[in-house]
PDB file of C-alpha atoms and ligand atoms in Angstrom:
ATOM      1  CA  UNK U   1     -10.288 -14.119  12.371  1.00 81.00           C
ATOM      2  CA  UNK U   2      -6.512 -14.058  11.558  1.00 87.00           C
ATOM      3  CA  UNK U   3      -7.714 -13.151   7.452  1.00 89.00           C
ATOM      4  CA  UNK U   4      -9.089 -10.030   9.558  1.00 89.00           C
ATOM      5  CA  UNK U   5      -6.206  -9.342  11.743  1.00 94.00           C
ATOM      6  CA  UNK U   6      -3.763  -9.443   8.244  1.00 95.00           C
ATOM      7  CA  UNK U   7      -6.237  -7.534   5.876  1.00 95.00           C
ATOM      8  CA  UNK U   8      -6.039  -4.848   8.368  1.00 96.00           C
ATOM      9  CA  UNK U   9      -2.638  -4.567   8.964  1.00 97.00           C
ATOM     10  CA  UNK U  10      -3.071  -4.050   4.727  1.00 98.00           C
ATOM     11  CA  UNK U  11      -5.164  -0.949   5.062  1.00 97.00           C
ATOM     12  CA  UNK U  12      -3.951   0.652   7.994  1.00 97.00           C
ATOM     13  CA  UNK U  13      -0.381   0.942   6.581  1.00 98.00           C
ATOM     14  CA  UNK U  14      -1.710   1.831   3.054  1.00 98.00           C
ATOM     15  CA  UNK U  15      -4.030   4.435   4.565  1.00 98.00           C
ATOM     16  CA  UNK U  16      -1.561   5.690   7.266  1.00 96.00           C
ATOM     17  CA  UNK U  17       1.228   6.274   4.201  1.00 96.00           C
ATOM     18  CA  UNK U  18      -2.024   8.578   2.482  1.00 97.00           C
ATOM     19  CA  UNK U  19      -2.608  10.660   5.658  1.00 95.00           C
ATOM     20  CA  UNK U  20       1.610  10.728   5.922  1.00 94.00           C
ATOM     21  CA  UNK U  21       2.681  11.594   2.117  1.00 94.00           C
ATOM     22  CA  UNK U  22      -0.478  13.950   1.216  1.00 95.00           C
ATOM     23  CA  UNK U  23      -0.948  17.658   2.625  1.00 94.00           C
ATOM     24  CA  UNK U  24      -3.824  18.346   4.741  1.00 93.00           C
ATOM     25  CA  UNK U  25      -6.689  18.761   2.288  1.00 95.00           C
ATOM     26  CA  UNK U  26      -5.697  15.672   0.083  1.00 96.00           C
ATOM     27  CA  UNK U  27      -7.368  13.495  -1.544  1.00 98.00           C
ATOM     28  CA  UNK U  28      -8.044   9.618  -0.794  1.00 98.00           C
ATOM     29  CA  UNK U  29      -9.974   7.384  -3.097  1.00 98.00           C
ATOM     30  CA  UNK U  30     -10.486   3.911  -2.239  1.00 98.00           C
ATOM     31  CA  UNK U  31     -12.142   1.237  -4.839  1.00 98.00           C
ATOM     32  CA  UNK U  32     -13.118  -2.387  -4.466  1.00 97.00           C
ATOM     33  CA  UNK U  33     -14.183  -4.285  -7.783  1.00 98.00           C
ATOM     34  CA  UNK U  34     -14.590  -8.434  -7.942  1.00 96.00           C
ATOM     35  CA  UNK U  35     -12.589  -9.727 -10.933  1.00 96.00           C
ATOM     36  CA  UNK U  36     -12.743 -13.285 -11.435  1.00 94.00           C
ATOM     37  CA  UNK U  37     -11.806 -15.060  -7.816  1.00 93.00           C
ATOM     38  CA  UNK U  38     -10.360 -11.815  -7.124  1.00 95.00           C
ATOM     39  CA  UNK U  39     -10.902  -8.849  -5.167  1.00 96.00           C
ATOM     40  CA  UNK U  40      -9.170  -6.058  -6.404  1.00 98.00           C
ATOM     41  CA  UNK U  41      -8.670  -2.593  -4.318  1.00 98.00           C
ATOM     42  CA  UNK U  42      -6.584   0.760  -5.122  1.00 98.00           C
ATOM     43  CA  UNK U  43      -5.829   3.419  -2.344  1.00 98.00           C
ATOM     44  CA  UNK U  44      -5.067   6.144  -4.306  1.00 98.00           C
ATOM     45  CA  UNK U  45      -4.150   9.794  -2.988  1.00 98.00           C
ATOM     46  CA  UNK U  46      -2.681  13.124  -4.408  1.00 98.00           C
ATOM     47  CA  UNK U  47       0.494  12.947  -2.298  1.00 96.00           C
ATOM     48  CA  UNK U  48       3.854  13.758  -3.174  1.00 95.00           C
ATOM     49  CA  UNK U  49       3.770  10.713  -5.247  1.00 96.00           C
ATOM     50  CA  UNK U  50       7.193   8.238  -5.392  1.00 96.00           C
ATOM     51  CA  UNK U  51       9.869   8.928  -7.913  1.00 95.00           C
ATOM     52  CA  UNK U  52      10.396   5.308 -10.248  1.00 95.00           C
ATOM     53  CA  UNK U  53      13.878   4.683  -8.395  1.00 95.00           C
ATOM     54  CA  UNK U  54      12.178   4.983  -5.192  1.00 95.00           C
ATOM     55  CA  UNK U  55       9.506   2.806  -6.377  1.00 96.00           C
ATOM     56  CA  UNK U  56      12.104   0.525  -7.040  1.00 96.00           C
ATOM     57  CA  UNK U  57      13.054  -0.366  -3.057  1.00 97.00           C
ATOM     58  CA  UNK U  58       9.534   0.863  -1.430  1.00 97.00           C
ATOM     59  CA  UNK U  59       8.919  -2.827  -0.581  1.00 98.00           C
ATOM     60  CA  UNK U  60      11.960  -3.623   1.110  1.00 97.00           C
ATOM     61  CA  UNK U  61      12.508  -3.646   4.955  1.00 96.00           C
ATOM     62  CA  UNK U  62      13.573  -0.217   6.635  1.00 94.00           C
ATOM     63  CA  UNK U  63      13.784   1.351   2.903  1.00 94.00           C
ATOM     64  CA  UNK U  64      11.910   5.458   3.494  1.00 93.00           C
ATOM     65  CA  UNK U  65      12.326   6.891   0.376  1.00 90.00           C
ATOM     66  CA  UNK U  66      10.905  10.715   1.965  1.00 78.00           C
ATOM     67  CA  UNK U  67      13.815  11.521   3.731  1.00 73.00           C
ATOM     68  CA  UNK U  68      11.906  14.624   5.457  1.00 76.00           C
ATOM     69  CA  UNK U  69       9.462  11.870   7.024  1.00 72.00           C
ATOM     70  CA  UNK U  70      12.061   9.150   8.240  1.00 65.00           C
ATOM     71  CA  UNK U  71      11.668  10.536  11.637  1.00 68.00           C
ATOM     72  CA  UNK U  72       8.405   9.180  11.536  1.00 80.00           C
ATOM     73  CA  UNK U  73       8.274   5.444  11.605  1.00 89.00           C
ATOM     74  CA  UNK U  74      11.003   2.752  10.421  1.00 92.00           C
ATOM     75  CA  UNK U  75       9.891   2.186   6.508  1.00 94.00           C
ATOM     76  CA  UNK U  76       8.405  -1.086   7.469  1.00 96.00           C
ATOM     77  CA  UNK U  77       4.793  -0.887   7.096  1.00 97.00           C
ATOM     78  CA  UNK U  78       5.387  -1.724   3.189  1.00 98.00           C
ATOM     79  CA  UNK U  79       7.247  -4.318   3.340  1.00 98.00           C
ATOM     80  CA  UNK U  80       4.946  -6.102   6.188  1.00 97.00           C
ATOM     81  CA  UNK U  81       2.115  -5.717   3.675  1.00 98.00           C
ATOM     82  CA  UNK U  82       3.920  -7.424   0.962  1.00 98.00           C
ATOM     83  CA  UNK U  83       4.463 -10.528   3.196  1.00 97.00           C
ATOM     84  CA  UNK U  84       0.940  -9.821   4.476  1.00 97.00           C
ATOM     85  CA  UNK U  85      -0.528 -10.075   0.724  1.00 97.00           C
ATOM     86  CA  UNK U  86       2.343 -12.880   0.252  1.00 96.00           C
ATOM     87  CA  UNK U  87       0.285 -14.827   3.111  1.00 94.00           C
ATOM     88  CA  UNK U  88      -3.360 -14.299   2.230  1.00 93.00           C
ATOM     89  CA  UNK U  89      -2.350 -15.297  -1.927  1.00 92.00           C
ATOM     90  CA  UNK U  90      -2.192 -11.961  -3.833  1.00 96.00           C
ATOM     91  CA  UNK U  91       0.015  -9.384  -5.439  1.00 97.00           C
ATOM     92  CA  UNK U  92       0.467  -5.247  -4.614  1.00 98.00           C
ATOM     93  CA  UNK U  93       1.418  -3.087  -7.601  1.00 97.00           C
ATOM     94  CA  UNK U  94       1.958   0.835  -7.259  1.00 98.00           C
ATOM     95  CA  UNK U  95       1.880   3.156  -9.723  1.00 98.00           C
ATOM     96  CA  UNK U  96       2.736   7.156  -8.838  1.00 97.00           C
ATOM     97  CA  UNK U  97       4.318  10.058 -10.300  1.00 96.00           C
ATOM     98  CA  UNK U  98       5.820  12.863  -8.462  1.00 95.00           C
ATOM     99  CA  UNK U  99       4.183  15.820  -6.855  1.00 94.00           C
ATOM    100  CA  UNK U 100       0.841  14.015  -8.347  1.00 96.00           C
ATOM    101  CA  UNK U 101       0.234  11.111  -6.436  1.00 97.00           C
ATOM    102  CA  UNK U 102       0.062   7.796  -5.815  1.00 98.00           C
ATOM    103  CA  UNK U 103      -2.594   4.145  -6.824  1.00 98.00           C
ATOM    104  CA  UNK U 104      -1.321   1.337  -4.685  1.00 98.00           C
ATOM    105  CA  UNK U 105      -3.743  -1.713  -6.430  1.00 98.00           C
ATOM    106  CA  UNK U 106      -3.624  -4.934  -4.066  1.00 98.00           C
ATOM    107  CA  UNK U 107      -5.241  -8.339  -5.918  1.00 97.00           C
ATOM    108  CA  UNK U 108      -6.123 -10.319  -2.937  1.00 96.00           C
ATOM    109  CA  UNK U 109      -7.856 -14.255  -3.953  1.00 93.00           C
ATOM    110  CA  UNK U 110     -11.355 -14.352  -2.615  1.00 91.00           C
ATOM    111  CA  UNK U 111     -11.867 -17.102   0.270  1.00 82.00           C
ATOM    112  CA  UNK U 112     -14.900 -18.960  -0.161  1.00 79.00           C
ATOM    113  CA  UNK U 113     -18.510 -17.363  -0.208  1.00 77.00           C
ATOM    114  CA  UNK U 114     -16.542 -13.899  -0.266  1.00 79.00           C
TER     115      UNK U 114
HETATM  116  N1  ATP Q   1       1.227   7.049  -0.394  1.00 57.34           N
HETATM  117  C1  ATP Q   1       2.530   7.356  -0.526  1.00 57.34           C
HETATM  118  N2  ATP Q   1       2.926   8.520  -1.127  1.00 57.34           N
HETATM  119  C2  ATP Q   1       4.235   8.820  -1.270  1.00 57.34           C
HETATM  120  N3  ATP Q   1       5.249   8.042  -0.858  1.00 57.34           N
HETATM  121  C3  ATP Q   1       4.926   6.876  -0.250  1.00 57.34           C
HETATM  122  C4  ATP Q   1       3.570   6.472  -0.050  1.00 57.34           C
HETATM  123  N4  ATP Q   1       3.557   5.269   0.574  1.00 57.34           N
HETATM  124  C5  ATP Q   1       4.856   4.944   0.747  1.00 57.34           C
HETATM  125  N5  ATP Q   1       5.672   5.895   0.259  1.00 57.34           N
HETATM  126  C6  ATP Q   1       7.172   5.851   0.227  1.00 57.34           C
HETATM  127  O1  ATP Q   1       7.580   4.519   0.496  1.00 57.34           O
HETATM  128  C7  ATP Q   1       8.440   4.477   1.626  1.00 57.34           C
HETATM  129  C8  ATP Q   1       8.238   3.192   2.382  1.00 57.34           C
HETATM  130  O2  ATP Q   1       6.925   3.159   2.973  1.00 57.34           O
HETATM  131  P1  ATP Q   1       6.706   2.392   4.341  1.00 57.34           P
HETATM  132  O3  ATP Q   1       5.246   2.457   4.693  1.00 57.34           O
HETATM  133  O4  ATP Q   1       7.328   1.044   4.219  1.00 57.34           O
HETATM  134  O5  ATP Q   1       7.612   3.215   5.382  1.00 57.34           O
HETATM  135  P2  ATP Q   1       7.301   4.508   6.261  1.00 57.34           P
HETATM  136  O6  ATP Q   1       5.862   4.942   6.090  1.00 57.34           O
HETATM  137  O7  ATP Q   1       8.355   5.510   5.931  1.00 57.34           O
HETATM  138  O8  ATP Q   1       7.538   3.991   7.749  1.00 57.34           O
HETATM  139  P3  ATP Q   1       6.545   3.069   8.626  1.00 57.34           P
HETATM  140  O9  ATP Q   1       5.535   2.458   7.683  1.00 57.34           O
HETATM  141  O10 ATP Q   1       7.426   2.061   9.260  1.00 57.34           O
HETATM  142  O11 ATP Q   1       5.871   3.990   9.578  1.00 57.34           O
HETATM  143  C9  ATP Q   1       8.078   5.732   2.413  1.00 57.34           C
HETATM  144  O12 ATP Q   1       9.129   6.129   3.271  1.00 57.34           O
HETATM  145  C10 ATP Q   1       7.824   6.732   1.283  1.00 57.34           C
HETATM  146  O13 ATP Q   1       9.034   7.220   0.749  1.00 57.34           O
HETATM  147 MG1   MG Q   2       4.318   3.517   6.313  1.00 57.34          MG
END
């Protein structure tokens, strides 16, 4: 039950950033592939992508690298899904470029008969 509560609070911050940082008639693309012990899933959109020095601080507590969007929310749904994925055993990696998009690819260890 509490894997379900924390894989949530995963996607509805990753999807919720999508729907916030891509114009209305974006793109999402979600994927879910078993590597190894490993389940491996990109949310991937064609937002306004992150430049690499905001990349740098995306994960860190009240950092909003948007400016124009800080009025909405605190810039802490990132870094409550790293300590989420820090909890269940995994790792998040993002890789974006600007005015193209971002692929936010979480690794998350499989629990038994998952
Ligand atoms: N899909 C995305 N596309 C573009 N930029 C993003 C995306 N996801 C996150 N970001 C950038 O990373 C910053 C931090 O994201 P985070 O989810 O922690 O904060 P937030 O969405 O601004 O606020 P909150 O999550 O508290 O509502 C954002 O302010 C934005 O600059
Ligand atoms: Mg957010």
């Amino acid at each position: 039950m509490l894997r379900f509560i924390l894989l949530e609070v995963i996607w509805n911050n990753l999807i919720s950033n999508v729907i916030k940082f891509t114009d209305e008639g974006g793109k999402l693309e979600i994927s879910l592939n078993k590597v190894d012990n490993y389940a491996i899933v990109s949310v991937k959109d064609n937002g306004c992508g992150i430049s690499e020095e905001v990349g740098k601080h995306i994960f860190e507590k009240f950092y909003q690298g948007d400016t124009s969007h800080s009025r909405e929310g605190n810039g802490l749904g990132l870094a409550l899904v790293k300590k989420v994925i820090d909890i269940l055993g995994g790792e998040i990696f993002v890789e974006s470029e600007l005015e193209k998009g971002s692929k936010f690819i979480d690794k998350l260890k499989l629990g038994e008969n998952e």
